[in-house]
Coordinates of C-alpha atoms in Angstrom, one line a residue:
M1 CA 0.0 0.0 0.0
V2 CA 1.3 3.4 -1.0
I3 CA 1.1 6.0 1.9
P4 CA 0.6 9.5 0.4
L5 CA 3.1 12.1 1.5
P6 CA 1.9 15.0 3.6
V7 CA 0.8 17.9 1.4
S8 CA 3.8 20.0 2.5
L9 CA 6.3 17.2 1.6
E10 CA 4.7 16.9 -1.9
Y11 CA 5.3 20.6 -2.4
L12 CA 8.8 20.4 -1.2
E13 CA 9.6 17.6 -3.7
E14 CA 9.2 20.2 -6.4
L15 CA 12.2 22.1 -5.1
P16 CA 15.6 21.1 -6.7
E17 CA 18.3 19.2 -4.9
T18 CA 21.1 21.8 -4.5
D19 CA 23.7 22.9 -2.0
E20 CA 22.8 26.5 -2.7
P21 CA 20.8 28.3 0.0
A22 CA 17.5 29.9 -0.6
W23 CA 17.0 33.4 0.6
I24 CA 13.5 34.6 1.8
L25 CA 13.2 38.2 2.9
G26 CA 16.5 38.4 4.7
R27 CA 16.5 34.8 6.0
Q28 CA 18.7 32.0 4.7
H29 CA 17.4 28.4 4.3
H30 CA 19.4 25.3 3.4
L31 CA 17.3 23.0 1.4
K32 CA 19.2 19.9 2.4
N33 CA 18.7 20.5 6.1
D34 CA 15.5 22.6 6.6
R35 CA 13.2 22.3 3.6
S36 CA 10.2 22.4 5.8
K37 CA 11.3 25.6 7.4
L38 CA 11.6 27.2 4.0
L39 CA 8.0 26.2 3.2
S40 CA 6.8 27.5 6.6
D41 CA 8.5 30.8 5.9
I42 CA 6.8 31.2 2.6
S43 CA 3.4 30.0 3.7
G44 CA 3.6 32.4 6.7
R45 CA 3.6 35.5 4.4
L46 CA 0.2 37.1 4.0
W47 CA -1.1 36.2 0.5
F48 CA -3.5 38.5 -1.2
T49 CA -5.2 37.4 -4.4
Y50 CA -8.0 38.4 -6.7
R51 CA -11.4 38.3 -4.9
R52 CA -15.0 38.4 -6.0
K53 CA -18.3 39.3 -4.6
F54 CA -17.1 42.2 -2.5
S55 CA -19.2 45.4 -2.3
P56 CA -18.8 47.4 -5.6
I57 CA -16.0 49.9 -5.5
G58 CA -17.3 53.4 -5.3
G59 CA -20.8 52.0 -5.0
T60 CA -21.3 51.3 -8.7
G61 CA -17.9 50.0 -9.8
P62 CA -16.5 46.5 -10.0
S63 CA -17.2 43.8 -7.4
S64 CA -14.1 41.8 -8.4
D65 CA -10.6 42.8 -9.2
A66 CA -9.8 39.8 -11.3
G67 CA -7.9 40.7 -14.4
W68 CA -6.7 44.2 -13.2
G69 CA -5.9 44.2 -9.5
C70 CA -2.8 42.0 -9.4
M71 CA -0.2 44.8 -8.7
L72 CA -2.5 46.3 -6.1
R73 CA -2.5 42.8 -4.4
C74 CA 1.2 42.7 -4.6
G75 CA 1.5 46.1 -3.0
Q76 CA -0.8 44.9 -0.2
M77 CA 1.5 41.9 0.3
M78 CA 4.6 44.0 0.6
L79 CA 2.9 46.4 3.0
A80 CA 1.5 43.5 5.1
Q81 CA 5.0 42.1 5.5
A82 CA 6.1 45.5 6.7
L83 CA 3.3 45.5 9.3
I84 CA 4.1 42.0 10.5
C85 CA 7.7 43.1 11.0
R86 CA 6.5 46.2 12.8
H87 CA 4.2 44.5 15.3
L88 CA 5.3 40.9 15.5
G89 CA 8.9 40.8 14.2
R90 CA 10.4 39.1 11.2
D91 CA 10.9 35.8 13.1
W92 CA 7.2 35.4 14.0
L93 CA 5.7 32.4 12.2
W94 CA 2.2 31.7 11.2
E95 CA 0.9 28.2 12.0
K96 CA -2.3 26.8 10.5
H97 CA -5.1 26.1 13.1
R98 CA -3.1 27.9 15.8
K99 CA -4.5 30.9 17.7
Q100 CA -2.9 34.0 16.4
P101 CA -2.2 37.2 18.3
E102 CA -4.6 40.1 18.2
E103 CA -2.1 42.2 16.3
Y104 CA -2.1 39.7 13.5
H105 CA -5.9 39.9 13.1
R106 CA -5.8 43.6 13.3
I107 CA -3.2 43.7 10.4
L108 CA -5.3 41.4 8.4
R109 CA -8.4 43.5 8.9
C110 CA -6.5 46.5 7.3
F111 CA -6.6 44.6 4.0
L112 CA -10.1 43.2 3.9
D113 CA -12.1 44.1 0.7
R114 CA -14.3 46.7 2.4
K115 CA -14.3 50.5 1.8
D116 CA -13.8 51.1 5.6
C117 CA -10.5 49.1 5.7
C118 CA -7.5 51.4 5.3
Y119 CA -5.6 49.3 2.6
S120 CA -8.5 47.6 0.9
I121 CA -8.8 47.2 -2.8
H122 CA -11.4 49.9 -2.7
Q123 CA -9.1 52.4 -1.0
M124 CA -6.2 51.6 -3.3
A125 CA -8.3 51.7 -6.5
Q126 CA -9.9 55.0 -5.6
M127 CA -6.7 56.6 -4.5
G128 CA -5.2 55.5 -7.8
V129 CA -7.6 58.0 -9.5
G130 CA -5.5 60.8 -8.1
E131 CA -2.5 59.1 -9.8
G132 CA -4.2 59.2 -13.2
K133 CA -5.5 55.6 -13.1
S134 CA -9.2 54.8 -13.7
I135 CA -10.8 52.2 -11.4
G136 CA -10.3 48.9 -13.0
E137 CA -7.1 50.0 -14.8
W138 CA -3.8 48.1 -14.3
F139 CA -1.2 49.8 -12.1
G140 CA 2.6 49.8 -12.4
P141 CA 4.9 49.3 -9.5
N142 CA 5.5 53.1 -9.0
T143 CA 1.8 53.9 -9.0
V144 CA 1.2 51.3 -6.3
A145 CA 4.0 52.8 -4.3
Q146 CA 2.6 56.3 -4.6
V147 CA -0.9 55.1 -3.5
L148 CA 0.5 53.3 -0.4
K149 CA 2.4 56.5 0.5
K150 CA -0.8 58.5 0.5
L151 CA -3.0 55.9 2.2
A152 CA -0.4 55.6 5.1
L153 CA -1.1 59.2 6.0
F154 CA -4.5 58.1 7.3
D155 CA -3.3 55.1 9.2
E156 CA -2.6 56.2 12.8
W157 CA -2.3 52.8 14.3
N158 CA 0.6 51.6 12.2
S159 CA 2.1 55.1 12.0
L160 CA 4.5 54.4 9.1
A161 CA 6.7 56.8 7.2
V162 CA 6.6 55.8 3.6
Y163 CA 9.4 57.0 1.4
V164 CA 9.2 56.4 -2.4
S165 CA 12.5 57.3 -4.1
M166 CA 12.7 59.5 -7.2
D167 CA 15.0 59.3 -10.2
N168 CA 16.7 56.1 -8.8
T169 CA 18.0 58.1 -5.9
V170 CA 17.5 57.5 -2.1
V171 CA 18.3 60.7 -0.1
I172 CA 19.3 59.9 3.5
E173 CA 18.7 63.5 4.7
D174 CA 15.1 63.4 3.5
I175 CA 14.4 60.1 5.1
K176 CA 15.7 61.2 8.5
K177 CA 13.8 64.4 8.2
M178 CA 10.6 62.4 7.5
C179 CA 11.1 59.7 10.1
W180 CA 12.0 61.8 13.2
F181 CA 9.0 63.5 14.6
P182 CA 8.1 65.2 18.0
S183 CA 7.0 62.8 20.7
Q184 CA 3.7 63.3 22.5
N185 CA 5.2 65.4 25.3
C186 CA 7.4 67.4 23.1
P187 CA 6.4 70.8 21.5
S188 CA 6.8 70.4 17.7
A189 CA 8.8 73.6 17.1
P190 CA 12.1 72.7 18.7
C191 CA 12.4 69.3 17.0
S192 CA 11.2 70.6 13.7
S193 CA 13.7 73.5 13.9
L194 CA 16.6 71.2 14.7
L195 CA 15.7 68.7 11.9
H196 CA 15.6 71.5 9.3
K197 CA 18.8 73.1 10.4
G198 CA 20.6 69.8 10.2
V199 CA 21.6 69.8 13.8
L200 CA 20.5 66.2 14.4
G201 CA 23.0 64.8 11.9
R202 CA 26.0 66.3 13.8
N203 CA 27.0 64.3 16.8
K204 CA 23.5 64.4 18.3
S205 CA 20.6 62.1 17.9
P206 CA 17.0 63.3 18.0
A207 CA 16.5 60.9 20.9
E208 CA 18.7 63.3 23.0
F209 CA 16.0 65.9 22.4
C210 CA 12.4 64.7 22.5
C211 CA 11.8 63.1 19.1
S212 CA 10.7 59.6 18.1
W213 CA 11.6 57.6 15.0
K214 CA 8.6 56.6 12.8
P215 CA 9.0 53.1 11.3
L216 CA 10.1 53.4 7.7
L217 CA 8.7 51.7 4.7
L218 CA 11.2 52.5 1.9
I219 CA 10.2 51.7 -1.7
V220 CA 12.7 52.1 -4.5
P221 CA 11.0 52.0 -8.0
L222 CA 13.6 51.0 -10.7
R223 CA 13.9 50.3 -14.4
L224 CA 16.7 47.7 -14.8
G225 CA 16.8 47.6 -18.5
I226 CA 14.8 48.6 -21.6
N227 CA 12.9 45.5 -22.8
H228 CA 14.6 43.0 -20.5
I229 CA 16.5 43.1 -17.3
N230 CA 20.1 44.0 -17.8
P231 CA 22.3 41.1 -16.5
V232 CA 24.7 43.6 -14.9
Y233 CA 22.0 44.2 -12.2
V234 CA 21.3 40.5 -11.3
D235 CA 23.8 40.1 -8.5
A236 CA 22.9 43.4 -6.8
F237 CA 19.2 42.6 -7.2
K238 CA 19.7 39.3 -5.4
E239 CA 21.7 40.9 -2.7
C240 CA 18.6 43.0 -1.8
F241 CA 16.8 39.8 -0.7
K242 CA 19.6 39.0 1.7
M243 CA 19.3 42.2 3.6
P244 CA 17.5 41.8 7.0
Q245 CA 15.4 44.9 6.1
S246 CA 14.1 43.2 2.9
L247 CA 10.4 43.3 1.9
G248 CA 11.1 41.8 -1.5
A249 CA 10.1 43.4 -4.8
L250 CA 7.0 44.2 -6.8
G251 CA 7.3 43.3 -10.5
G252 CA 6.7 40.5 -12.9
K253 CA 5.8 40.8 -16.6
P254 CA 3.7 43.4 -18.4
N255 CA 0.2 43.4 -17.0
N256 CA 1.1 40.4 -14.8
A257 CA 2.4 41.3 -11.4
Y258 CA 4.0 39.1 -8.8
Y259 CA 5.3 39.7 -5.3
F260 CA 8.9 38.4 -5.2
I261 CA 10.1 37.3 -1.8
G262 CA 13.4 35.6 -2.4
F263 CA 15.6 33.6 -4.7
L264 CA 17.3 30.2 -5.2
G265 CA 20.2 30.2 -7.5
N266 CA 19.1 32.2 -10.6
E267 CA 15.5 31.8 -9.9
L268 CA 13.2 34.2 -8.1
I269 CA 10.7 32.9 -5.6
Y270 CA 7.4 34.7 -5.6
L271 CA 3.7 34.8 -4.4
D272 CA 1.2 34.8 -7.3
P273 CA -2.0 36.8 -6.8
H274 CA -3.7 35.4 -9.9
T275 CA -6.1 33.1 -8.1
T276 CA -9.7 34.3 -7.7
Q277 CA -11.2 33.6 -4.3
L278 CA -14.4 34.6 -2.6
F279 CA -14.6 37.8 -0.5
V280 CA -13.9 37.1 3.2
D281 CA -15.1 39.4 6.0
S282 CA -14.2 39.5 9.7
E283 CA -16.4 37.7 12.1
E284 CA -18.4 39.4 15.0
N285 CA -15.5 38.9 17.4
G286 CA -13.1 40.7 15.0
L287 CA -11.2 37.6 14.0
V288 CA -10.7 36.6 10.4
D289 CA -10.9 33.1 8.9
D290 CA -7.4 33.4 7.5
H291 CA -6.8 30.0 5.7
S292 CA -7.3 31.6 2.3
F293 CA -4.8 34.4 3.1
H294 CA -1.7 32.0 3.2
C295 CA -0.4 30.2 0.2
Q296 CA 0.3 26.5 0.9
Q297 CA 1.2 25.5 -2.6
A298 CA 4.6 24.8 -4.1
P299 CA 6.7 27.9 -4.3
H300 CA 6.5 29.6 -7.6
R301 CA 9.8 30.3 -9.3
M302 CA 10.9 32.4 -12.3
K303 CA 14.3 32.9 -14.0
I304 CA 15.6 36.3 -13.0
L305 CA 16.4 37.2 -16.6
N306 CA 12.7 36.7 -17.6
L307 CA 11.7 39.5 -15.2
D308 CA 10.3 42.6 -16.7
P309 CA 12.8 45.5 -16.0
S310 CA 10.1 47.6 -14.2
V311 CA 10.3 46.7 -10.5
A312 CA 10.0 48.3 -7.0
L313 CA 12.2 47.1 -4.2
G314 CA 10.8 47.3 -0.6
F315 CA 12.6 47.6 2.8
F316 CA 11.4 48.1 6.3
C317 CA 13.5 49.9 9.0
K318 CA 11.7 49.8 12.4
E319 CA 14.4 52.0 14.1
E320 CA 17.0 54.4 12.9
K321 CA 19.8 51.9 13.5
D322 CA 18.0 49.5 11.0
F323 CA 18.1 52.3 8.4
D324 CA 21.8 53.1 9.1
N325 CA 22.6 49.4 8.7
W326 CA 20.7 49.3 5.4
C327 CA 22.7 52.3 4.2
S328 CA 25.9 50.5 5.1
L329 CA 24.8 47.3 3.3
V330 CA 23.9 49.2 0.2
Q331 CA 27.4 50.8 0.1
K332 CA 29.1 47.5 0.8
E333 CA 27.1 45.0 -1.2
I334 CA 25.1 46.9 -3.8
H335 CA 27.6 49.5 -4.9
K336 CA 30.7 47.3 -4.7
Q337 CA 32.6 47.1 -8.0
Q338 CA 29.6 48.0 -10.1
S339 CA 30.0 50.4 -12.8
L340 CA 26.2 50.6 -13.5
R341 CA 24.4 51.0 -10.2
M342 CA 20.8 50.0 -9.6
F343 CA 20.2 53.2 -7.7
E344 CA 22.1 56.0 -5.9
L345 CA 22.3 56.5 -2.2
V346 CA 23.2 60.2 -1.4
Q347 CA 23.6 61.9 1.9
K348 CA 22.2 65.4 1.0
H349 CA 19.1 66.5 -0.9
P350 CA 20.2 67.3 -4.5
P351 CA 20.3 71.1 -4.9
H352 CA 18.5 71.0 -8.3
W353 CA 15.5 69.2 -6.9
P354 CA 12.5 71.0 -5.4
P355 CA 12.7 71.3 -1.6
F356 CA 11.7 68.1 0.3
V357 CA 8.6 68.5 2.4
P358 CA 7.5 65.4 4.4
P359 CA 4.0 64.4 3.5
T360 CA 1.2 65.2 5.9
K361 CA -2.3 64.1 6.2
P362 CA -4.7 66.5 4.3
E363 CA -7.1 68.5 6.3
V364 CA -10.5 66.8 6.0
T365 CA -13.6 66.8 8.1
T366 CA -13.9 63.0 8.3
T367 CA -11.5 60.2 9.1
G368 CA -11.2 56.6 7.9
A369 CA -12.1 55.2 4.6
E370 CA -15.3 57.1 4.0
L371 CA -13.2 60.1 3.0
I372 CA -11.6 58.3 0.1
E373 CA -14.6 58.5 -2.2
S374 CA -13.2 61.5 -4.0
M375 CA -9.5 61.2 -3.0
D376 CA -8.3 62.8 -6.2
K377 CA -9.5 66.1 -4.8
L378 CA -7.3 65.8 -1.7
F379 CA -4.1 65.4 -3.6
E380 CA -2.8 67.2 -6.6
L381 CA -1.5 64.9 -9.3
E382 CA 2.3 64.8 -8.7
E383 CA 4.9 64.9 -11.4
E384 CA 6.9 62.0 -10.3
F385 CA 9.0 59.3 -11.8
E386 CA 6.7 56.8 -13.5
I387 CA 7.7 53.3 -14.6
L388 CA 6.2 52.1 -17.9
S389 CA 6.2 48.6 -19.3
V390 CA 7.3 48.3 -22.9

């Protein structure tokens, strides 16, 4: 009699026999020794897919995002990973049929397909109108990044600072200006004045005054070639998944988005949102039936050189020391002996750029998702770097 393998072992059989380690969001896994840990790490990520039979977007719009919402779902997955790291830590593991902490359910509720959930498909699609995208239109990586940056301004619980780089350039000075903010018992003027005068970069930390660091979601939209990814970027791209701050990458193929969470050899490992599932709501006690929010199938893989060159890298820095460490790793691992850099990391704001003003929540009379029924009126359309698929 043939005894069937447990489902997880069947999935693991599809991974190749290799001595090379797999990297998943800053964690290394050796397939020969801990294949099951690799699968647990992958299935533990929140997995957002197409859904159907949710309330129509905008009241009269689509009730499913099948065919157009894949990049929005990938953006949700990257942000959800940042929130897991913020509240539960990167080493926290999801286990099926096990009671999960309240923070986990609260994170999950942020992404349910309802207009009153701060990062729902409703919120993202309607915020995209202000970025020039009609509801039901496919988004690129940069557009999703801009939408998340604006929605985060209304999310007081998670209180993230979202920085989206421009022109392939990350500016350290601008990030620190955005992430340091006055604490509750501190009058805003002194901290703000010190930040803008640059005092806090010279021998003194804002912590020595009365400021707090706002956890940072750093998104770096890139174009790594014209029609195909340039092989010169491959090693640096892979290094990003090794960083402890890694949130993976948004990308895929034209009009076909994936959430890349790691690599094995020259293949990328990704979560695929192209499965249509029924809308799931929270229960009366606030818990969410989460079995459909975790992918328990064989890890999807794609050869790196088949990747569309339009991508967006994500990183999470809970504290300033995490950001400083990220800067050191970029200089050491990403910029080493590379004539053509994926992106630049500079200390000072480029003088030819417009002045950097940290984004603030628009003044509105209501709070929560109800206000995003005409979001395009709250934000002017920004002239920012846009990535296009060709």
